[in-house]
Short mmCIF file of C-alpha atoms and ligand atoms in Angstrom, two decimals:
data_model
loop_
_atom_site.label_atom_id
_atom_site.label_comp_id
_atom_site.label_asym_id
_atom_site.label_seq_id
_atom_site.Cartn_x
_atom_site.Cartn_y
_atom_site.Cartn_z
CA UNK A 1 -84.56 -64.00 -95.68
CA UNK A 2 -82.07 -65.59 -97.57
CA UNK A 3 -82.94 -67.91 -100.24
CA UNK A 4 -79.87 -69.68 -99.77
CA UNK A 5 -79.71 -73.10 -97.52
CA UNK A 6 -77.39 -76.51 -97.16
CA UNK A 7 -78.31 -79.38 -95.45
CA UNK A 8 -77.41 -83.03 -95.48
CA UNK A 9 -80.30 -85.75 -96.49
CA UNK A 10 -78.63 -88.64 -96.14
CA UNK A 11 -75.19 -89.85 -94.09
CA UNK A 12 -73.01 -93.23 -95.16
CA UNK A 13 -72.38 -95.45 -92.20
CA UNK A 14 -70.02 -96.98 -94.21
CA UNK A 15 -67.59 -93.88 -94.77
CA UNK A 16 -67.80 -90.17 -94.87
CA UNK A 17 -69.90 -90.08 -98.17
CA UNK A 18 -73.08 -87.61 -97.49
CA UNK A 19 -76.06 -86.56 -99.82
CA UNK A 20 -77.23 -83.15 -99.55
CA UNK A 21 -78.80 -80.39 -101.44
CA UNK A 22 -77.65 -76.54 -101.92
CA UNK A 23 -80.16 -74.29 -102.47
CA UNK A 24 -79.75 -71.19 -104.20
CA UNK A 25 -82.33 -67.90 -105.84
CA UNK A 26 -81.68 -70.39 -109.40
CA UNK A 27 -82.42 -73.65 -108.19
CA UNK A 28 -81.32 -76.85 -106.27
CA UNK A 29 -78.02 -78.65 -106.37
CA UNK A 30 -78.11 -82.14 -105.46
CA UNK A 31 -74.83 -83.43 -103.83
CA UNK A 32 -71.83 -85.10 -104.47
CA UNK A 33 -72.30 -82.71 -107.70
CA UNK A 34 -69.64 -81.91 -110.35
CA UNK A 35 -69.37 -77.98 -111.00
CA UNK A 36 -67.97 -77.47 -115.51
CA UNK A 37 -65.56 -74.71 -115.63
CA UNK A 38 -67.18 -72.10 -118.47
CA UNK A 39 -63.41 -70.33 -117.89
CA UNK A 40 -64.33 -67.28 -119.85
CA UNK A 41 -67.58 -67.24 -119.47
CA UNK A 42 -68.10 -70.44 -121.77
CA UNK A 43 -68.20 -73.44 -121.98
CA UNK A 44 -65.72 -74.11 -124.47
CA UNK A 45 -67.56 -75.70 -127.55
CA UNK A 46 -71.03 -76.10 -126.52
CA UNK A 47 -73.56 -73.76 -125.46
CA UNK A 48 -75.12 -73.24 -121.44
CA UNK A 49 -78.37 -75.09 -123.08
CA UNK A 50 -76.42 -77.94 -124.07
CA UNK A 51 -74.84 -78.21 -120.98
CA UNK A 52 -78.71 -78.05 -119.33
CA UNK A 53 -80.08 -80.73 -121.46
CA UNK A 54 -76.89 -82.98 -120.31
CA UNK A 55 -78.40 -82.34 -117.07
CA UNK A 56 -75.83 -79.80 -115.48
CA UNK A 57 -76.34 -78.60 -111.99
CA UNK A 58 -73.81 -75.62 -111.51
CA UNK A 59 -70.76 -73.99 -113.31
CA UNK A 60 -67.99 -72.44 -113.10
CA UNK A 61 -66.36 -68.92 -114.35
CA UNK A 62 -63.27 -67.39 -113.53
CA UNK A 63 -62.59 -63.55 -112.28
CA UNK A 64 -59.20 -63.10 -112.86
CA UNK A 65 -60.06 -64.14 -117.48
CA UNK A 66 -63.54 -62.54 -117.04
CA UNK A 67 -61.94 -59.01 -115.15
CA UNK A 68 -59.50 -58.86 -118.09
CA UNK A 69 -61.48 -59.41 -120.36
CA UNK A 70 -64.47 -58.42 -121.15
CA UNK A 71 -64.33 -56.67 -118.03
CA UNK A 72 -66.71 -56.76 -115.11
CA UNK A 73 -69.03 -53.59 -116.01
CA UNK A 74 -69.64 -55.16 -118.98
CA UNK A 75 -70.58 -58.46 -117.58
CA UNK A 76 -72.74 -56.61 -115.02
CA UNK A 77 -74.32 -54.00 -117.29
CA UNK A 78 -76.11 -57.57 -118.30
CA UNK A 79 -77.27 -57.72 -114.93
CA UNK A 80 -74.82 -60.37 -114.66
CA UNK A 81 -72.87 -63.34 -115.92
CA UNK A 82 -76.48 -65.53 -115.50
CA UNK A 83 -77.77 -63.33 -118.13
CA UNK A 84 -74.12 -62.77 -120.24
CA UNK A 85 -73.93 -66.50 -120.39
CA UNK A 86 -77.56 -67.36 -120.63
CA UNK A 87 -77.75 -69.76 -117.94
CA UNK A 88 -80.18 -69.61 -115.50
CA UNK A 89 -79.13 -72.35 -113.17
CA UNK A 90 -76.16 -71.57 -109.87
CA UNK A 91 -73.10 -70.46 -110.81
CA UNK A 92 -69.48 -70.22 -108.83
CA UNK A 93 -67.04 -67.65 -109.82
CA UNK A 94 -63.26 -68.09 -108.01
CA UNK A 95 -61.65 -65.89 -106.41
CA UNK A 96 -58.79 -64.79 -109.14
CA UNK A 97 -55.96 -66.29 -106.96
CA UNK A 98 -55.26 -69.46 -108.37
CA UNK A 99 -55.25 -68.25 -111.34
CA UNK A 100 -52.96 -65.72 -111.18
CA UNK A 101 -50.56 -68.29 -109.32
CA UNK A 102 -50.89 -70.97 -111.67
CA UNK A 103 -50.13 -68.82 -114.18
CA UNK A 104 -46.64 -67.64 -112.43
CA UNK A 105 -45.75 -70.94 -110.78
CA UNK A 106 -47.37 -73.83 -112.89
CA UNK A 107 -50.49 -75.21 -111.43
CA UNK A 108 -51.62 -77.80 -108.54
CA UNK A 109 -52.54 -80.36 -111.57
CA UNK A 110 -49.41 -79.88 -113.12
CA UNK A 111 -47.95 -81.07 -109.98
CA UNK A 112 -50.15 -83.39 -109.34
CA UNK A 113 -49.55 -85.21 -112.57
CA UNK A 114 -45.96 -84.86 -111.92
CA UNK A 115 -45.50 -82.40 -115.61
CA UNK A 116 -42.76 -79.75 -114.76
CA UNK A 117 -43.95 -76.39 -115.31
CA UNK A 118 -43.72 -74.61 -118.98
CA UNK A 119 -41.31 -72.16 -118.67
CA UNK A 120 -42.09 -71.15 -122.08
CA UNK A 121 -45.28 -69.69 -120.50
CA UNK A 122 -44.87 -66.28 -119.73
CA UNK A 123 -44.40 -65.68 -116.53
CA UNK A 124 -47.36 -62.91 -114.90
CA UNK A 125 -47.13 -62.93 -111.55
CA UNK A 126 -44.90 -59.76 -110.57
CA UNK A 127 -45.46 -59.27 -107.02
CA UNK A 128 -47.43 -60.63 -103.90
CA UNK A 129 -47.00 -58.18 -100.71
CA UNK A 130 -49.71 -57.72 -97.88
CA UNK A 131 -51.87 -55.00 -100.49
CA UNK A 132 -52.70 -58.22 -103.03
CA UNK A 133 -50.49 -59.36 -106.00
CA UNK A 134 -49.30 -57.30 -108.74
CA UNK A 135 -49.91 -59.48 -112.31
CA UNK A 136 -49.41 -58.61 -116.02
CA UNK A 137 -52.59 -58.87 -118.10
CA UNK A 138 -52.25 -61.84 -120.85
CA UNK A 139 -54.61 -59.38 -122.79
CA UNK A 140 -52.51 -55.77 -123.01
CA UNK A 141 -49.41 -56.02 -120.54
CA UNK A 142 -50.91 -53.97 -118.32
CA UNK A 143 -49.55 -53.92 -114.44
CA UNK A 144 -52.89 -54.87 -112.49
CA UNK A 145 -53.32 -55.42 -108.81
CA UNK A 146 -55.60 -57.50 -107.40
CA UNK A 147 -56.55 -57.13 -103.99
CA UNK A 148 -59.29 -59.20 -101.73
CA UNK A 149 -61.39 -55.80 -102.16
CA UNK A 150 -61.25 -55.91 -105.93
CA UNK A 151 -61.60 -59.45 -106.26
CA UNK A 152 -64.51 -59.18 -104.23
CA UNK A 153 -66.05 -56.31 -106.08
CA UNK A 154 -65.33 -58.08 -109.17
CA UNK A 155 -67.32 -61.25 -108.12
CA UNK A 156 -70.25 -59.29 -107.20
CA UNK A 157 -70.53 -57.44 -110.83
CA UNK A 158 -70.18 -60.89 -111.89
CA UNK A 159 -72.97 -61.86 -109.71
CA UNK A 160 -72.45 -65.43 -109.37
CA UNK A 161 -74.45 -67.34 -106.28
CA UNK A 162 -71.03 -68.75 -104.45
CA UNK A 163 -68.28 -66.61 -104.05
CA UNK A 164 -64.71 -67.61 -102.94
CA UNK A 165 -62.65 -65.40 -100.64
CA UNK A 166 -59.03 -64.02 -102.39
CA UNK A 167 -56.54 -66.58 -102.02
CA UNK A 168 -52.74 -67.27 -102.31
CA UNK A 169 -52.49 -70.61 -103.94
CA UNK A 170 -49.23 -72.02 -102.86
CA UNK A 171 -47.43 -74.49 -105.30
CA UNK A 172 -46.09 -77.27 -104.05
CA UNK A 173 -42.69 -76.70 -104.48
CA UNK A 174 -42.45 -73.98 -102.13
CA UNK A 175 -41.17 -74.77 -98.66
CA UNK A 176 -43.41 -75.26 -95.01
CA UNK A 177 -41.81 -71.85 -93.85
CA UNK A 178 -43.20 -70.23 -97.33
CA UNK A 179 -46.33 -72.18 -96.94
CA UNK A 180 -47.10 -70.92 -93.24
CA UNK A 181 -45.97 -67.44 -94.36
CA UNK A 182 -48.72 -67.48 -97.22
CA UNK A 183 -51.34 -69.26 -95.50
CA UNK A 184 -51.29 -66.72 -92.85
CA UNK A 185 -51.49 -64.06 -95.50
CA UNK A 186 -54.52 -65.80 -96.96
CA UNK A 187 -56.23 -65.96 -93.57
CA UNK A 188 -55.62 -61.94 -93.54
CA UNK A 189 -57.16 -61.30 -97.01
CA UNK A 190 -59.99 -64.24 -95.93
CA UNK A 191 -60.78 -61.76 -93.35
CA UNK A 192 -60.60 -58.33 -95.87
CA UNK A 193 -62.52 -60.58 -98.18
CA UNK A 194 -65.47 -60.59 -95.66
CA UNK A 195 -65.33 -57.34 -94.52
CA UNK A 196 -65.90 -56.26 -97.90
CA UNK A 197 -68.29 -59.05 -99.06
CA UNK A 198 -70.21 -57.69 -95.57
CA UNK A 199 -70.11 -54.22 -95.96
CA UNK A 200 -71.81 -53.82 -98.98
CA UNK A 201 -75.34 -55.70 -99.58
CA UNK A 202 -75.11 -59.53 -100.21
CA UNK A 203 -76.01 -58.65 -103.63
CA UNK A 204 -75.81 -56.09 -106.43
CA UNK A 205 -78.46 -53.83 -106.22
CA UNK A 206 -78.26 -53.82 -110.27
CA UNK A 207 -79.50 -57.37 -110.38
CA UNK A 208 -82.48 -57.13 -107.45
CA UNK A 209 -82.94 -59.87 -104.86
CA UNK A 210 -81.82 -62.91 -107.54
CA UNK A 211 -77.96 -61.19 -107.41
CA UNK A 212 -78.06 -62.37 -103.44
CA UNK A 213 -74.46 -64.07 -103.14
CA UNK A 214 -73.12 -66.86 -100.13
CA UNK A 215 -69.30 -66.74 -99.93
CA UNK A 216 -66.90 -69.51 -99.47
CA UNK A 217 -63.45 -69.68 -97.18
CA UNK A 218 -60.61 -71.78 -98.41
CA UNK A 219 -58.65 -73.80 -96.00
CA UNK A 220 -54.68 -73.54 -97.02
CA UNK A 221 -52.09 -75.38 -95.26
CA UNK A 222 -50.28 -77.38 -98.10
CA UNK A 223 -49.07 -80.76 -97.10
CA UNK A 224 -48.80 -80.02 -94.01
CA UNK A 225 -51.48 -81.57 -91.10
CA UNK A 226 -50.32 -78.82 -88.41
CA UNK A 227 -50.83 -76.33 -90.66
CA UNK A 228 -53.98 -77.48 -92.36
CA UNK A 229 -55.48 -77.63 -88.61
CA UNK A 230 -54.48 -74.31 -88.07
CA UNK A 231 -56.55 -73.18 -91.37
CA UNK A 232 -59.35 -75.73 -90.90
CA UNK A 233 -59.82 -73.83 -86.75
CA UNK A 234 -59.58 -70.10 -88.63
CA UNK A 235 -62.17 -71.39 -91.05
CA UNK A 236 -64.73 -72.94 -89.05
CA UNK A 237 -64.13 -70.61 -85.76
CA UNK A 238 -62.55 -67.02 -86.76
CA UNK A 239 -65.10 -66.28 -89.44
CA UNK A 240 -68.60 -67.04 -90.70
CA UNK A 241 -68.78 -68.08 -94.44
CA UNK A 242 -71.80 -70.52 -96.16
CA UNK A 243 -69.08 -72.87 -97.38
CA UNK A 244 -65.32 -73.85 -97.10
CA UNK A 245 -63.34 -75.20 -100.26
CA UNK A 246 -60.12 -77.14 -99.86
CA UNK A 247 -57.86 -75.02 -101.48
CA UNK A 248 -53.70 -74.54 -101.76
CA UNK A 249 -51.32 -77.57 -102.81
CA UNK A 250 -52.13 -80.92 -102.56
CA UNK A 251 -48.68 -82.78 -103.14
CA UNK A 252 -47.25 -84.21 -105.90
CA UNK A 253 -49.03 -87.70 -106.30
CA UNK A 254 -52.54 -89.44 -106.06
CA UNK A 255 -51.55 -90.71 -102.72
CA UNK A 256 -50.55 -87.43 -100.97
CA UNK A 257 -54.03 -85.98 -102.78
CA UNK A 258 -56.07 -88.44 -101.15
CA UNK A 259 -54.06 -87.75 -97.76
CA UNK A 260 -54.35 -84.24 -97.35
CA UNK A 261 -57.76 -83.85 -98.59
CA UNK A 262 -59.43 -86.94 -96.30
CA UNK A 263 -57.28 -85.11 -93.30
CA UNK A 264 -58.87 -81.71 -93.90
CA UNK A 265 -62.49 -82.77 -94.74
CA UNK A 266 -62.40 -85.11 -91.88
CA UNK A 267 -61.96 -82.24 -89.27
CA UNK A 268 -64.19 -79.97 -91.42
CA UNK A 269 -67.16 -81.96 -90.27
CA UNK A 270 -70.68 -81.30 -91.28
CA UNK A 271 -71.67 -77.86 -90.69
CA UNK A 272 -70.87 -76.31 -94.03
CA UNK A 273 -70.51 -77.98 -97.90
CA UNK A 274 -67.02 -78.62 -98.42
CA UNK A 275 -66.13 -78.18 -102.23
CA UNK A 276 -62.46 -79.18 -103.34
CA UNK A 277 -60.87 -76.71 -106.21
CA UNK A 278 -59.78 -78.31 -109.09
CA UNK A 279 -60.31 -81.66 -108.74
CA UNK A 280 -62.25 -84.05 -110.73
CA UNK A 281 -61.07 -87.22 -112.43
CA UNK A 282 -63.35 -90.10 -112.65
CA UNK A 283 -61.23 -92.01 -109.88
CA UNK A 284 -60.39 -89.56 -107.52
CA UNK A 285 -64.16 -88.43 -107.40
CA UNK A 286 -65.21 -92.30 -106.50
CA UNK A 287 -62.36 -91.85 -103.89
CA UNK A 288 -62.81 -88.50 -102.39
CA UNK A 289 -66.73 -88.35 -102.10
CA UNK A 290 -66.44 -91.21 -99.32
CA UNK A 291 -64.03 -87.83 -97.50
CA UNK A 292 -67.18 -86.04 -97.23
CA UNK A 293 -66.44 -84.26 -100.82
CA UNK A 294 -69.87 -82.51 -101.32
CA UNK A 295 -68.84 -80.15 -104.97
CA UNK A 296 -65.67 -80.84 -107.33
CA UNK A 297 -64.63 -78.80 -109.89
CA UNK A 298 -62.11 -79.26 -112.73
CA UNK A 299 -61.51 -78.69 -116.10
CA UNK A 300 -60.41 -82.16 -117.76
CA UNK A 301 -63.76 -83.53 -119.11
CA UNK A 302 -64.49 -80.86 -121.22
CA UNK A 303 -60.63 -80.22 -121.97
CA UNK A 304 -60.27 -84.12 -122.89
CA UNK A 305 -63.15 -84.09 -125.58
CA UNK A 306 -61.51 -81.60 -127.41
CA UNK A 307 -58.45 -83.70 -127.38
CA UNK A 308 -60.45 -86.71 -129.04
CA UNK A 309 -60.82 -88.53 -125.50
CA UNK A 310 -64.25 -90.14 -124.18
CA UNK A 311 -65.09 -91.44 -120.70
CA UNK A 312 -66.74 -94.90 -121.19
CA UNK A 313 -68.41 -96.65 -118.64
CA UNK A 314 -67.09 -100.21 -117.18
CA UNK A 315 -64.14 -99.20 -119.88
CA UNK A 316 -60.71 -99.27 -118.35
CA UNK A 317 -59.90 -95.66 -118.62
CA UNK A 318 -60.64 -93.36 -121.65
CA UNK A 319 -60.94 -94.49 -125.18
CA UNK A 320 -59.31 -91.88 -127.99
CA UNK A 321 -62.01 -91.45 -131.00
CA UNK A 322 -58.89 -90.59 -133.21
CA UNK A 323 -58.26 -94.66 -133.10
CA UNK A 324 -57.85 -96.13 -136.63
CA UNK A 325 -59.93 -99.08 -134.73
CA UNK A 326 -63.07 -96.81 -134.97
CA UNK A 327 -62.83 -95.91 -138.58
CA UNK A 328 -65.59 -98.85 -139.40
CA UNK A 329 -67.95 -99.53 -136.63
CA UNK A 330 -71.26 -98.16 -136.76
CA UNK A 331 -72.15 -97.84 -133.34
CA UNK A 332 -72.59 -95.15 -130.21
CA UNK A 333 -69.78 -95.06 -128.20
CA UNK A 334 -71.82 -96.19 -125.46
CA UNK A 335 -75.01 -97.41 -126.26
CA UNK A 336 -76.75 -97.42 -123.32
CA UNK A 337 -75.38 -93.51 -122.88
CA UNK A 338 -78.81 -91.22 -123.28
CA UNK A 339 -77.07 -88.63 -124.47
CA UNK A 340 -77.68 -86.98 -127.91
CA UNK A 341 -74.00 -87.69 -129.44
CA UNK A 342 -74.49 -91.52 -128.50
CA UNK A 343 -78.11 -91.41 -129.52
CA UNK A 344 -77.90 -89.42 -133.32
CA UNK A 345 -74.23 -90.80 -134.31
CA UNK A 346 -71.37 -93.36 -134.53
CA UNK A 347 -68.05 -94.07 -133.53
CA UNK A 348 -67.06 -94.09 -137.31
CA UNK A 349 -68.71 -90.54 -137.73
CA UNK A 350 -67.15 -88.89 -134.51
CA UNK A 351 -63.58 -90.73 -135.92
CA UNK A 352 -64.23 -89.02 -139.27
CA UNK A 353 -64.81 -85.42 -137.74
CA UNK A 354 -61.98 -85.62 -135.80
CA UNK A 355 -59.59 -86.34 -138.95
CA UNK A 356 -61.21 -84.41 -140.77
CA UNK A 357 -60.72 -81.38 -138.40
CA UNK A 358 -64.27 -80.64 -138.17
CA UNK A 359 -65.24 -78.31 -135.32
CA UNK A 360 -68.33 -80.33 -134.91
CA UNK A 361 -66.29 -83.41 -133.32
CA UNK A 362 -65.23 -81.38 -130.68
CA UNK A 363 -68.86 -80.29 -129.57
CA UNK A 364 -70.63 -84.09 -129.78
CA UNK A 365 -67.47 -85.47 -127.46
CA UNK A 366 -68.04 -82.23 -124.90
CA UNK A 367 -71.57 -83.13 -124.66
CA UNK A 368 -71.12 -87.11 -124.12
CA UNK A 369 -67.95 -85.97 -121.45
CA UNK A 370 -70.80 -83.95 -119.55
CA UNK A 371 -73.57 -86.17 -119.68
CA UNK A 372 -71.26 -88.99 -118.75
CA UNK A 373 -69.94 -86.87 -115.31
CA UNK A 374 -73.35 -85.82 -114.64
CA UNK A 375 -74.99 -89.59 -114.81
CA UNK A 376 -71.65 -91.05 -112.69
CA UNK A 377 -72.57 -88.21 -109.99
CA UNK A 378 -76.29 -89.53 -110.13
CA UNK A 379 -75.03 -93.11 -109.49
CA UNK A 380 -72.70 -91.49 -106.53
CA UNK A 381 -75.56 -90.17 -105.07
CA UNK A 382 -78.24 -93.39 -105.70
CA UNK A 383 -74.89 -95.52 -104.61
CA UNK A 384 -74.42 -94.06 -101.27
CA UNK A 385 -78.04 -94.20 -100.22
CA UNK A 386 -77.77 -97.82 -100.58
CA UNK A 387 -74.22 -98.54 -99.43
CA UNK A 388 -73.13 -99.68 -102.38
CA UNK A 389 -70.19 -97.30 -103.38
CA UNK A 390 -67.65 -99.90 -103.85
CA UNK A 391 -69.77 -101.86 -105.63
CA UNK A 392 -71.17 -99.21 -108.43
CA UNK A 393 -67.64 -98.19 -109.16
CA UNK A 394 -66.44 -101.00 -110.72
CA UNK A 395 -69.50 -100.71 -112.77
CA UNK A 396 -67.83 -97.25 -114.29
CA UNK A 397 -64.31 -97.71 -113.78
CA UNK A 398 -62.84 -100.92 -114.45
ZN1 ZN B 401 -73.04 -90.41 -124.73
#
């Protein structure tokens, strides 16, 4: 039997906005729920218990830095990245695909935010053909190819509870013809994905019945609504996954974001937790969750505390501790925030560490960033019970 289930508790009437609850062998998700990338296998700054006691549901690691390095066998002769990492709660590991393209084309947020991509950044994508894609290792040079087999066998060393199927992630740039060309691919390694997810057990006989796996499809289509359809019908009808995630380019503005995603998740419908990759900004989160948004995903609040900035609720946007403003007051940044940075130290302390250069400063801001995402989600989830989305976001974003 598996130990794996999704349903949906509660449904808006005033917009797509759902509650549900994932549940996996290591415990209960509550949705709309914010995954934390732990890229290489951390968290960047703070440990998996810290990120427990700010109440964190699920995280995220990545195959393509974990197969490089340390390697898979070593992550699985731990019985798996639960037990690498020390964190017993769900995890999701990705697929390897956007990784490897953001790497060689710039990424979706780069795009997004309208930021050209670095050509400084060495370029590692070699080669995508119907086999996989051909990529230089960051770590040695090495020529590696990555197929939906191996990224698949790489994801169940890592042992992760959600899985995502091997994936082209089309930049935006690219044109419909390229986009239709690569989605079409994508469907064809969706398909290899499962086969090889299938034929195997759902889990690694190293790690016993708690390595059982679900797998998630990923609906491509770029900006395009004919051929998002096309993905969203091969996704819910041509094969069987536990999930979908909303996955290739999503334009180059807010607007065109908001667009493509309510499109998709609109015709995804109910029967499966939709997750969008790499996605999670304070506002679009309030925005997308009335789509039908059930998991998000996205590097910025960890990756902003180590740049010195804070979320701040009712605050109009971010404040930056590295301020001269904060050099004398003696107070939390927030101080009804129950987290430990707001509730052991000031604004004038976190402003010293950061001039200072202290490596400290960089783990009390992680911790308030996570603790703040993770108390907005609970206030998504108490808001749309009552109907009172609109109303509870201007309480956090003004
Ligand atoms: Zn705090």
């Amino acid at each position: 039997m598996s130990n794996f289930s999704w349903k949906i508790e509660f449904y808006s009437k005033k917009n797509r906005a759902r509650i549900g609850k994932l549940e996996t062998p290591h415990g209960n998700i509550e949705t709309p729920a914010f995954i934390f990338c732990a890229t290489k296998g951390a968290l960047k700054t703070v440990s998996t218990h810290d990120a427990k006691s700010c109440n964190t549901q699920i995280i995220l690691s990545n195959t393509y830095h974990l197969m490089l390095q340390p390697g898979s066998e070593i992550i699985a002769n731990h019985g798996g990245l639960h037990n690498f990492m020390s964190w017993n709660g769900p995890i999701l590991t990705d697929s390897g695909g956007f990784q490897i393209f953001s790497l060689g084309h710039g990424s979706v947020a780069d795009e997004i935010k309208g930021r050209g991509f670095n050509s400084k950044r060495q370029k590692t994508l070699l080669k995508i053909n119907e086999e996989g894609t051909l990529f230089k290792s960051y770590i040695d040079g090495k020529n590696i190819l990555l197929t939906p087999e191996k990224s698949i066998e790489v994801q169940k060393d890592l042992g992760a509870d959600f899985i995502l199927v091997f994936d082209e992630c089309t930049p935006f740039h690219v044109d419909k013809s390229y986009t239709e060309k690569a989605m079409m691919r994508s469907h064809r390694w969706s398909l290899r994905s499962l086969n090889s997810f299938n034929s195997k057990k759902k889990y690694n006989p190293k790690f016993g019945s708690s390595g059982e796996q679900q797998i998630y499809g990923i609906v491509q289509g770029g900006i395009y609504n004919d051929l998002r359809e096309q993905s969203i019908d091969f996704n819910l009808n041509k094969i069987d996954t536990f999930g979908i995630a909303i996955g290739g380019s999503l334009g180059s503005s807010k607007d065109e974001m908001y667009k493509v995603v309510n499109f998709t998740s609109n015709k995804l419908g109910n029967s499966r937790p939709v997750h969008l990759l790499g996605i999670g900004d304070p506002k679009d989160i309030w925005t997308l969750v009335k789509c039908g948004i059930d998991t998000f995903d996205c590097v910025s609040p960890t990756r902003l505390a180590r740049h010195g900035s804070v979320f701040k609720k009712g605050y109009n946007g971010k404040i930056n501790i590295k301020n001269s403003k904060y050099e004398f007051i003696v107070e939390p940044i927030d101080k009804e925030c129950e987290c430990s940075t707001c509730k052991n130290y000031s604004l004038s302390y976190l402003h010293h560490l950061f001039k200072s250069n202290e490596l400290l400063g960089l783990q009390l801001l992680t911790i308030h960033n996570i603790f703040y995402i993770n108390d907005m989600m609970k206030s998504i989830r108490k808001a749309i019970k009552t109907e009172s989305l609109d109303e509870e976001e201007k309480n956090w974003i003004k």
